[in-house]
Short mmCIF file of C-alpha atoms and ligand atoms in Angstrom, two decimals:
data_model
loop_
_atom_site.label_atom_id
_atom_site.label_comp_id
_atom_site.label_asym_id
_atom_site.label_seq_id
_atom_site.Cartn_x
_atom_site.Cartn_y
_atom_site.Cartn_z
CA MET A 20 21.76 21.63 -56.65
CA GLU A 21 19.60 19.91 -59.42
CA ARG A 22 16.30 19.83 -57.80
CA GLU A 23 14.05 16.59 -59.58
CA ASN A 24 10.97 17.40 -61.14
CA PHE A 25 8.07 14.49 -61.90
CA GLY A 26 8.42 13.96 -65.03
CA ASN A 27 5.27 14.15 -67.02
CA ARG A 28 1.66 14.66 -66.17
CA PHE A 29 0.26 11.75 -65.20
CA GLY A 30 2.84 11.50 -62.62
CA VAL A 31 1.92 14.82 -61.09
CA LEU A 32 -1.68 12.91 -60.80
CA VAL A 33 -0.44 10.32 -59.66
CA ALA A 34 1.48 11.19 -56.55
CA MET A 35 -0.82 14.45 -55.85
CA ALA A 36 -4.29 11.47 -55.77
CA GLY A 37 -1.50 8.81 -54.21
CA SER A 38 -1.13 11.10 -51.17
CA ALA A 39 -4.93 12.34 -50.97
CA ILE A 40 -6.35 9.52 -51.69
CA GLY A 41 -5.04 7.31 -48.04
CA LEU A 42 -6.47 5.77 -44.74
CA GLY A 43 -8.92 8.94 -45.27
CA ASN A 44 -10.49 7.65 -47.76
CA LEU A 45 -11.05 3.79 -46.71
CA TRP A 46 -10.67 4.46 -43.13
CA ARG A 47 -11.82 7.88 -41.73
CA PHE A 48 -14.74 8.42 -44.13
CA PRO A 49 -16.65 5.74 -44.48
CA TYR A 50 -16.44 5.75 -40.50
CA LEU A 51 -17.35 9.25 -40.06
CA VAL A 52 -20.13 9.21 -42.43
CA GLY A 53 -21.36 6.06 -40.77
CA SER A 54 -21.58 7.72 -37.38
CA TYR A 55 -23.43 11.49 -38.78
CA GLY A 56 -25.72 9.55 -40.35
CA GLY A 57 -25.07 9.09 -44.01
CA ALA A 58 -26.00 10.54 -47.39
CA ALA A 59 -26.24 14.28 -44.68
CA PHE A 60 -22.17 13.94 -43.92
CA VAL A 61 -21.83 12.37 -47.58
CA PHE A 62 -24.43 16.32 -48.88
CA VAL A 63 -22.21 18.57 -46.32
CA TYR A 64 -18.84 16.40 -47.83
CA ILE A 65 -18.73 17.78 -51.02
CA PHE A 66 -19.93 21.57 -50.17
CA CYS A 67 -15.84 21.18 -47.50
CA VAL A 68 -14.61 19.74 -50.95
CA LEU A 69 -15.07 22.89 -53.35
CA LEU A 70 -13.75 24.53 -50.66
CA CYS A 71 -10.98 23.21 -49.86
CA LEU A 72 -9.86 22.95 -53.58
CA PRO A 73 -8.53 27.27 -53.61
CA ILE A 74 -6.94 26.14 -50.74
CA PHE A 75 -5.01 22.69 -52.83
CA MET A 76 -3.97 25.30 -55.07
CA SER A 77 -2.53 27.80 -53.04
CA GLU A 78 -0.73 25.10 -51.84
CA VAL A 79 0.66 24.05 -55.52
CA VAL A 80 1.42 27.82 -56.41
CA VAL A 81 3.04 28.77 -53.39
CA GLY A 82 5.95 25.70 -53.34
CA ARG A 83 5.41 26.06 -58.04
CA ARG A 84 6.37 29.47 -57.28
CA SER A 85 8.72 28.91 -54.69
CA HIS A 86 10.47 26.16 -55.94
CA ALA A 87 11.55 25.12 -52.54
CA ASN A 88 10.86 23.07 -49.40
CA ALA A 89 7.49 23.54 -47.41
CA TYR A 90 10.26 26.29 -44.88
CA GLY A 91 12.32 28.05 -47.66
CA ALA A 92 9.40 28.56 -49.92
CA PHE A 93 9.00 31.50 -47.47
CA LYS A 94 11.94 32.55 -47.10
CA VAL A 95 11.65 32.59 -51.26
CA LEU A 96 8.67 34.29 -51.28
CA ALA A 97 8.52 36.26 -48.31
CA PRO A 98 12.08 36.86 -47.18
CA GLY A 99 13.06 38.22 -43.73
CA THR A 100 9.42 38.33 -42.63
CA ARG A 101 7.67 36.25 -40.03
CA TRP A 102 5.65 33.94 -42.71
CA LYS A 103 8.78 31.28 -42.00
CA TRP A 104 7.25 30.06 -38.48
CA LEU A 105 4.38 28.86 -41.05
CA GLY A 106 7.04 26.73 -42.90
CA ALA A 107 8.57 25.55 -39.64
CA VAL A 108 5.16 24.57 -38.46
CA SER A 109 4.84 23.18 -41.91
CA VAL A 110 7.51 20.73 -41.30
CA VAL A 111 7.10 19.51 -37.83
CA THR A 112 3.46 18.44 -38.69
CA PRO A 113 3.39 15.93 -41.46
CA ILE A 114 5.96 14.02 -39.13
CA ILE A 115 3.84 14.13 -36.26
CA VAL A 116 1.50 13.19 -38.63
CA VAL A 117 3.73 10.49 -40.20
CA SER A 118 4.55 8.59 -36.85
CA TYR A 119 0.97 7.76 -36.19
CA TYR A 120 -0.16 7.31 -39.48
CA SER A 121 2.71 4.67 -39.67
CA VAL A 122 1.25 2.92 -36.61
CA VAL A 123 -2.07 2.44 -37.99
CA GLY A 124 -0.65 1.66 -41.67
CA GLY A 125 1.53 -1.01 -39.31
CA TRP A 126 -2.29 -2.38 -38.69
CA SER A 127 -2.88 -2.83 -41.88
CA VAL A 128 0.14 -4.87 -43.08
CA GLU A 129 -0.58 -7.69 -39.57
CA TYR A 130 -3.94 -7.14 -40.66
CA PHE A 131 -2.85 -7.95 -44.33
CA PHE A 132 -0.81 -11.06 -43.16
CA LYS A 133 -3.80 -12.15 -40.92
CA ALA A 134 -6.00 -12.11 -44.31
CA ALA A 135 -3.55 -14.21 -46.05
CA THR A 136 -3.16 -16.62 -43.62
CA LEU A 137 -7.15 -16.97 -44.03
CA GLU A 138 -7.51 -15.61 -39.60
CA PHE A 139 -10.63 -14.81 -40.40
CA THR A 140 -12.76 -17.85 -40.70
CA SER A 141 -16.58 -18.87 -41.04
CA GLY A 142 -18.18 -18.28 -38.08
CA ALA A 143 -16.36 -15.62 -36.54
CA THR A 144 -18.80 -13.06 -34.34
CA GLN A 145 -18.14 -9.31 -33.86
CA ALA A 146 -17.39 -9.37 -30.44
CA GLY A 147 -14.55 -12.13 -31.60
CA MET A 148 -12.89 -9.41 -33.73
CA SER A 149 -13.28 -6.73 -31.29
CA THR A 150 -11.70 -8.88 -29.03
CA MET A 151 -8.90 -10.13 -31.84
CA PHE A 152 -8.57 -6.39 -32.64
CA GLY A 153 -7.93 -4.27 -28.95
CA ARG A 154 -6.03 -7.84 -28.21
CA PHE A 155 -4.02 -6.78 -30.77
CA ILE A 156 -3.27 -3.43 -30.49
CA SER A 157 -3.17 -3.33 -26.52
CA SER A 158 0.51 -5.81 -27.51
CA VAL A 159 3.37 -4.47 -27.51
CA TRP A 160 5.38 -6.15 -29.95
CA SER A 161 3.30 -6.73 -32.89
CA PRO A 162 1.82 -3.54 -33.58
CA ILE A 163 5.44 -1.90 -33.38
CA ILE A 164 6.64 -4.43 -35.65
CA GLY A 165 3.80 -3.71 -37.96
CA HIS A 166 4.28 -0.33 -37.60
CA THR A 167 8.73 -0.85 -38.18
CA ILE A 168 7.24 -2.75 -41.73
CA PHE A 169 5.16 0.20 -42.46
CA LEU A 170 7.67 2.94 -42.03
CA LEU A 171 11.00 1.19 -43.44
CA LEU A 172 8.55 0.62 -46.84
CA THR A 173 7.65 4.42 -46.88
CA ALA A 174 11.70 5.22 -46.40
CA GLY A 175 12.34 2.54 -49.14
CA ILE A 176 10.54 4.34 -51.34
CA ILE A 177 12.07 8.38 -50.69
CA ILE A 178 15.25 7.46 -51.10
CA ALA A 179 14.59 5.96 -54.50
CA GLY A 180 13.73 9.46 -55.25
CA VAL A 181 11.12 12.00 -56.68
CA LYS A 182 10.71 10.57 -60.54
CA SER A 183 12.10 7.04 -59.83
CA GLY A 184 10.73 6.26 -56.09
CA ILE A 185 7.65 8.30 -55.67
CA GLU A 186 6.40 9.07 -59.19
CA LYS A 187 6.64 5.76 -60.06
CA PHE A 188 5.38 4.20 -57.41
CA GLY A 189 2.83 5.91 -57.71
CA LYS A 190 2.30 4.89 -61.29
CA ILE A 191 1.91 1.45 -61.03
CA MET A 192 -0.40 1.85 -57.79
CA MET A 193 -2.89 3.96 -57.72
CA PRO A 194 -4.16 2.31 -60.50
CA LEU A 195 -4.34 -0.92 -58.96
CA LEU A 196 -6.37 0.60 -55.91
CA PHE A 197 -9.05 1.91 -57.87
CA VAL A 198 -8.77 -1.80 -59.27
CA LEU A 199 -9.06 -3.02 -56.56
CA ILE A 200 -11.83 -0.98 -54.69
CA ILE A 201 -14.37 -1.20 -57.91
CA PHE A 202 -13.74 -4.96 -57.09
CA ILE A 203 -14.84 -5.00 -53.38
CA ALA A 204 -17.10 -2.35 -54.01
CA VAL A 205 -19.11 -4.66 -56.64
CA ARG A 206 -19.40 -7.93 -54.66
CA ALA A 207 -21.18 -5.75 -51.56
CA ALA A 208 -23.61 -4.16 -54.13
CA THR A 209 -24.23 -7.30 -55.08
CA LEU A 210 -25.23 -9.03 -51.87
CA PRO A 211 -28.50 -9.85 -50.46
CA GLY A 212 -29.84 -6.33 -49.25
CA ALA A 213 -27.52 -3.93 -49.88
CA GLY A 214 -29.55 -1.82 -51.00
CA GLU A 215 -30.02 0.08 -47.76
CA GLY A 216 -26.55 0.47 -47.74
CA LEU A 217 -26.74 2.61 -50.87
CA ARG A 218 -29.85 3.97 -49.85
CA TYR A 219 -28.59 5.27 -46.52
CA LEU A 220 -25.28 6.81 -48.86
CA PHE A 221 -26.85 8.39 -51.16
CA LYS A 222 -30.43 9.52 -49.56
CA PRO A 223 -29.83 12.50 -47.39
CA ASP A 224 -31.57 12.98 -44.48
CA PHE A 225 -31.26 16.74 -44.32
CA SER A 226 -32.01 17.63 -40.15
CA LYS A 227 -29.17 15.75 -39.21
CA ILE A 228 -26.64 18.59 -40.89
CA ASP A 229 -25.98 20.47 -37.24
CA ALA A 230 -22.83 22.30 -36.76
CA SER A 231 -20.95 18.82 -35.33
CA VAL A 232 -21.52 17.08 -38.94
CA CYS A 233 -20.02 20.74 -40.35
CA ALA A 234 -16.65 20.97 -38.89
CA ALA A 235 -16.47 17.38 -38.84
CA ALA A 236 -16.83 17.37 -43.15
CA LEU A 237 -14.33 20.02 -42.79
CA GLY A 238 -11.48 18.36 -40.43
CA GLN A 239 -12.06 15.80 -43.25
CA ALA A 240 -12.02 17.89 -46.10
CA PHE A 241 -8.47 19.11 -44.86
CA PHE A 242 -7.18 15.23 -44.25
CA SER A 243 -8.43 13.97 -46.94
CA LEU A 244 -6.93 16.46 -49.49
CA SER A 245 -3.27 16.73 -47.20
CA LEU A 246 -4.43 19.95 -46.77
CA GLY A 247 -1.91 22.41 -44.23
CA VAL A 248 1.01 20.04 -43.61
CA GLY A 249 3.47 21.35 -46.56
CA THR A 250 2.29 18.01 -48.26
CA ILE A 251 0.75 19.88 -51.95
CA LEU A 252 3.22 22.62 -51.37
CA THR A 253 5.89 19.94 -51.59
CA TYR A 254 4.34 18.37 -54.06
CA GLY A 255 3.98 21.60 -55.80
CA SER A 256 7.64 22.58 -56.05
CA TYR A 257 8.05 19.79 -58.27
CA VAL A 258 5.50 20.76 -61.31
CA SER A 259 6.85 21.75 -63.83
CA LYS A 260 6.22 24.95 -64.84
CA ASN A 261 4.05 24.21 -68.12
CA GLU A 262 2.43 21.56 -65.89
CA ASN A 263 -1.82 22.78 -65.19
CA ILE A 264 -2.34 24.10 -62.03
CA ILE A 265 -5.99 24.87 -61.85
CA ALA A 266 -7.06 21.17 -64.20
CA SER A 267 -3.91 19.06 -62.08
CA SER A 268 -5.51 20.08 -58.88
CA THR A 269 -9.41 19.72 -59.50
CA TRP A 270 -8.62 16.49 -61.34
CA THR A 271 -6.84 15.12 -57.51
CA ALA A 272 -9.75 16.66 -55.76
CA THR A 273 -12.42 14.74 -57.97
CA ALA A 274 -10.83 11.75 -57.87
CA ASP A 275 -10.38 11.88 -54.37
CA PHE A 276 -13.73 12.28 -53.60
CA LEU A 277 -14.57 9.32 -56.07
CA PHE A 278 -12.66 6.77 -54.29
CA ALA A 279 -14.19 8.12 -50.45
CA LEU A 280 -16.95 7.77 -51.96
CA LEU A 281 -16.08 4.16 -53.76
CA ALA A 282 -14.71 2.90 -50.51
CA SER A 283 -17.90 3.92 -48.93
CA CYS A 284 -19.93 2.18 -51.23
CA ALA A 285 -17.62 -1.01 -50.48
CA ILE A 286 -18.30 -0.99 -47.13
CA MET A 287 -22.06 0.35 -46.23
CA PRO A 288 -23.97 -2.18 -48.47
CA ALA A 289 -22.09 -4.90 -46.20
CA VAL A 290 -22.76 -3.56 -42.71
CA PHE A 291 -26.78 -3.39 -44.07
CA ALA A 292 -26.75 -6.29 -45.52
CA PHE A 293 -25.39 -8.36 -42.22
CA GLY A 294 -27.46 -6.00 -40.17
CA LEU A 295 -24.40 -4.45 -38.66
CA ASN A 296 -24.36 -0.66 -36.57
CA PRO A 297 -22.87 1.74 -39.19
CA GLN A 298 -22.08 3.93 -35.86
CA GLU A 299 -19.39 2.04 -35.11
CA GLY A 300 -16.35 5.02 -34.88
CA PRO A 301 -12.83 3.67 -35.72
CA GLY A 302 -13.08 0.68 -35.39
CA LEU A 303 -15.23 0.36 -37.92
CA VAL A 304 -12.17 -1.30 -40.60
CA PHE A 305 -11.00 -3.56 -38.70
CA GLU A 306 -13.54 -5.13 -36.21
CA THR A 307 -16.27 -4.74 -38.61
CA LEU A 308 -15.23 -5.53 -41.98
CA PRO A 309 -13.24 -8.70 -40.68
CA PHE A 310 -16.27 -10.09 -39.35
CA ILE A 311 -18.45 -9.43 -42.36
CA PHE A 312 -15.64 -10.87 -44.84
CA ALA A 313 -15.53 -13.81 -42.63
CA ASN A 314 -19.30 -14.36 -43.22
CA MET A 315 -19.48 -13.34 -47.08
CA PRO A 316 -19.48 -15.73 -49.76
CA LEU A 317 -15.71 -15.11 -51.59
CA GLY A 318 -14.83 -13.15 -48.36
CA TRP A 319 -11.47 -14.58 -47.82
CA LEU A 320 -10.43 -13.14 -51.36
CA VAL A 321 -12.13 -9.73 -50.58
CA ALA A 322 -10.31 -9.59 -46.66
CA ILE A 323 -6.67 -10.35 -49.04
CA LEU A 324 -7.91 -7.05 -51.33
CA PHE A 325 -9.12 -5.05 -49.08
CA PHE A 326 -5.65 -4.92 -46.36
CA LEU A 327 -3.53 -4.73 -49.52
CA ALA A 328 -5.51 -2.40 -51.03
CA LEU A 329 -5.39 -0.23 -47.91
CA ILE A 330 -2.01 -0.70 -46.94
CA VAL A 331 -0.80 0.59 -51.04
CA ALA A 332 -3.58 3.78 -50.43
CA ALA A 333 -1.81 4.60 -46.67
CA LEU A 334 1.97 4.07 -48.62
CA THR A 335 1.30 6.30 -50.89
CA SER A 336 0.44 8.85 -48.22
CA SER A 337 3.44 7.95 -45.79
CA ILE A 338 5.83 8.68 -48.90
CA SER A 339 3.83 12.44 -49.27
CA LEU A 340 4.53 13.04 -45.52
CA TYR A 341 7.69 11.73 -45.23
CA GLU A 342 8.21 14.53 -48.02
CA VAL A 343 8.32 17.65 -46.61
CA GLY A 344 11.12 16.59 -43.88
CA VAL A 345 13.29 15.19 -46.41
CA ALA A 346 13.04 18.01 -48.51
CA TYR A 347 13.69 20.51 -45.74
CA LEU A 348 16.49 18.47 -44.68
CA VAL A 349 18.03 17.95 -48.21
CA GLU A 350 17.53 21.85 -48.80
CA GLU A 351 18.02 23.54 -46.21
CA LYS A 352 20.43 21.66 -43.45
CA GLY A 353 23.12 19.88 -46.58
CA LEU A 354 21.59 16.97 -45.70
CA SER A 355 22.51 13.79 -47.82
CA ARG A 356 19.01 12.83 -49.59
CA ARG A 357 19.84 8.87 -47.61
CA GLY A 358 20.47 10.48 -44.54
CA ALA A 359 17.22 13.34 -44.34
CA SER A 360 16.02 9.52 -44.89
CA VAL A 361 17.38 7.92 -41.89
CA LEU A 362 16.72 11.43 -39.57
CA VAL A 363 13.46 11.36 -40.55
CA PHE A 364 13.08 7.73 -39.84
CA ALA A 365 14.32 8.05 -36.98
CA ILE A 366 12.49 10.90 -35.27
CA ALA A 367 9.08 9.08 -36.76
CA TRP A 368 10.13 5.51 -35.48
CA ILE A 369 10.19 6.74 -31.82
CA LEU A 370 7.00 8.98 -31.95
CA GLY A 371 5.02 6.30 -33.61
CA ILE A 372 6.18 4.03 -30.91
CA LEU A 373 5.37 6.30 -28.21
CA CYS A 374 2.04 6.50 -29.79
CA SER A 375 1.70 2.40 -30.42
CA LEU A 376 2.15 1.48 -27.03
CA SER A 377 -0.49 4.04 -25.97
CA PHE A 378 -2.57 1.50 -26.49
CA GLY A 379 -0.40 -0.49 -24.30
CA PRO A 380 1.59 -0.28 -21.66
CA LEU A 381 1.54 3.39 -21.91
CA ALA A 382 -2.55 4.01 -21.91
CA ASP A 383 -2.69 5.25 -18.52
CA PHE A 384 -0.14 7.85 -19.56
CA HIS A 385 -2.08 11.37 -21.08
CA ILE A 386 -0.76 14.84 -22.07
CA LEU A 387 -3.64 17.36 -22.00
CA GLY A 388 -6.11 14.36 -20.97
CA GLN A 389 -5.24 12.49 -24.12
CA THR A 390 -2.91 9.00 -24.80
CA VAL A 391 -0.40 10.08 -27.36
CA PHE A 392 -1.73 8.60 -30.57
CA ASN A 393 -5.20 10.23 -29.13
CA LEU A 394 -3.05 13.52 -28.68
CA PHE A 395 -1.02 13.52 -32.03
CA ASP A 396 -4.45 12.73 -34.14
CA LYS A 397 -6.39 15.87 -33.00
CA VAL A 398 -3.75 18.01 -32.41
CA SER A 399 -2.84 17.43 -36.12
CA ALA A 400 -6.43 16.55 -37.53
CA ASN A 401 -8.16 19.23 -35.90
CA VAL A 402 -6.23 22.46 -35.38
CA LEU A 403 -2.82 22.18 -36.82
CA MET A 404 -3.58 21.26 -40.28
CA PRO A 405 -7.03 23.27 -40.13
CA VAL A 406 -5.57 27.00 -39.12
CA GLY A 407 -2.12 25.47 -41.19
CA GLY A 408 -4.38 25.72 -44.22
CA LEU A 409 -5.64 28.67 -43.24
CA LEU A 410 -2.82 30.74 -43.02
CA LEU A 411 -1.96 29.36 -46.16
CA VAL A 412 -4.80 31.00 -47.83
CA ILE A 413 -4.01 33.80 -46.10
CA PHE A 414 -0.64 33.95 -46.80
CA VAL A 415 -1.39 33.52 -51.25
CA GLY A 416 -4.56 36.05 -50.83
CA TRP A 417 -3.06 38.74 -48.91
CA VAL A 418 0.52 38.51 -49.01
CA MET A 419 1.83 37.42 -52.42
CA LYS A 420 0.98 39.43 -55.33
CA LYS A 421 -1.59 38.66 -57.05
CA HIS A 422 0.20 39.35 -60.49
CA ASP A 423 2.33 36.45 -59.33
CA VAL A 424 -0.56 34.04 -58.56
CA ILE A 425 -2.59 34.86 -61.38
CA ASP A 426 0.64 34.05 -63.46
CA GLU A 427 1.15 30.60 -61.82
CA MET A 428 -2.43 29.68 -62.47
CA THR A 429 -2.66 30.85 -66.28
CA ASN A 430 1.25 29.75 -66.56
CA GLY A 431 2.22 33.11 -67.37
CA GLY A 432 -0.69 34.21 -68.96
CA THR A 433 0.08 31.24 -72.57
CA LEU A 434 -3.39 28.98 -70.33
CA SER A 435 -5.87 31.04 -71.95
CA GLY A 436 -8.49 28.80 -70.63
CA ASN A 437 -7.55 29.67 -67.32
CA ARG A 438 -7.81 33.93 -67.47
CA ARG A 439 -10.73 33.77 -66.36
CA THR A 440 -11.38 31.28 -64.20
CA SER A 441 -8.24 32.65 -62.25
CA GLN A 442 -9.70 35.52 -61.40
CA VAL A 443 -12.67 33.51 -59.68
CA ILE A 444 -10.06 30.99 -57.89
CA TYR A 445 -8.61 34.09 -56.75
CA PHE A 446 -11.52 35.44 -55.38
CA LEU A 447 -12.40 32.29 -53.36
CA ILE A 448 -8.62 32.61 -52.18
CA ARG A 449 -9.00 36.20 -50.84
CA TYR A 450 -11.74 35.95 -49.50
CA ILE A 451 -14.44 33.69 -49.51
CA CYS A 452 -12.07 30.63 -48.38
CA PRO A 453 -10.73 31.81 -45.29
CA LEU A 454 -14.23 33.51 -43.68
CA ALA A 455 -15.57 30.74 -44.30
CA VAL A 456 -12.90 28.21 -42.90
CA VAL A 457 -13.19 30.77 -39.86
CA ALA A 458 -16.71 30.32 -39.81
CA VAL A 459 -16.90 26.78 -39.60
CA PHE A 460 -14.43 26.64 -36.71
CA LEU A 461 -16.45 29.28 -35.09
CA THR A 462 -19.62 27.62 -35.79
CA ALA A 463 -18.38 24.02 -34.29
CA LEU A 464 -16.64 26.15 -31.48
CA ILE A 465 -19.78 27.64 -30.30
CA PHE A 466 -22.75 25.44 -31.23
N1 LIG B 507 -4.67 12.45 -47.19
C1 LIG B 507 -4.35 11.25 -46.48
C2 LIG B 507 -5.10 10.09 -46.22
O1 LIG B 507 -6.75 11.16 -47.14
C3 LIG B 507 -3.73 12.05 -45.12
C4 LIG B 507 -2.47 12.93 -44.93
C5 LIG B 507 -2.94 14.45 -44.45
C6 LIG B 507 -1.25 12.73 -46.25
C7 LIG B 507 -1.45 14.49 -44.74
C8 LIG B 507 -0.58 13.80 -46.48
C9 LIG B 507 -0.90 14.96 -45.90
O2 LIG B 507 -5.41 9.48 -45.84
#
């Protein structure tokens, strides 16, 4: 069967950056920065991104070399071995992630409508905004409707295909996203009293760095770069043979990091300008920000743009999660693209409903002491993603032939500029990355 490829270099970049840049940057990163001490966290995070970059390249290498979906890739590259189990996990995990991701995507849809109908009005209090959020997520229908709309949008883009769905959507939306976030960051940074927030972001207090900061930063780097769940592998399989893997991976990671910083510049200065607590946690975007928007000049416009940006960023990531299952079902099970999309929709929709209800009627239903939403979130971000990433990098460093890996990174030796770099990257993949990932997790466990 003829497989689709991304059309050109820009297409590859927007698709990969689209996957990487998402709720992780706009929602997760800023609240982690707030909870883990500001610039010190940012500083550790930079190291973690550098550590994750070779892992990102490894995923692209496996995808492009095998030219197959996340499960098929291991059958092609290591036939008859147990590595196909890693492939199986890589197909199941993104479906779990997309189901709870879509619930938060649904919250963004709801908040976009709230912003567009000017519900965040002046005079709102922070307590009022927290109550509004609490009431909303614990209700039954509204969040499920949001989740359904969001998942339908995702499915629509997926059905349109790799080139005319994923790539085209990214090409229009990713530049728009950068424009939106720059506009919001400039607005926030020019609020009176914003300087304090910028100092908080850029002037590290190194005494704040401890094992928990390192573990959180590494987990966030995995999450933000979409690693360990077969996503980058699947996108890698759509990258054409003359593409420069080292360059496009580096560009993606850079864009992802810059976007996370920009998002923090849009949020932290405003938090400080209003004398609020940066350690708000996951509620930062949905409770603190609407309060700020309600009380700042031009806030209504910024609110609409911010929640629009949140939806767009979340969509380009959720399509990358969704595509993993679709590619698997089409190539391994012979389903049509449309049929596969419907099947993934059905599974993710039902699981997502359980996640959504776990803030309301199912709040007391616990598995391993966690609500369904928290279980999905914790197990995937803290266990499945890092373990998946670790196994993948071991696969590339120790199971694949060195010659094949270097061959992928230099396009059969034709990219002479990559010859030296690829040797260094191979060394990192084989020794440094696995050891460092294990070390960080052991430290986090022990301390
Ligand atoms: N990287 C995405 C974000 O930051 C989330 C994601 C994780 C997407 C894993 C795909 C795979 O929001």
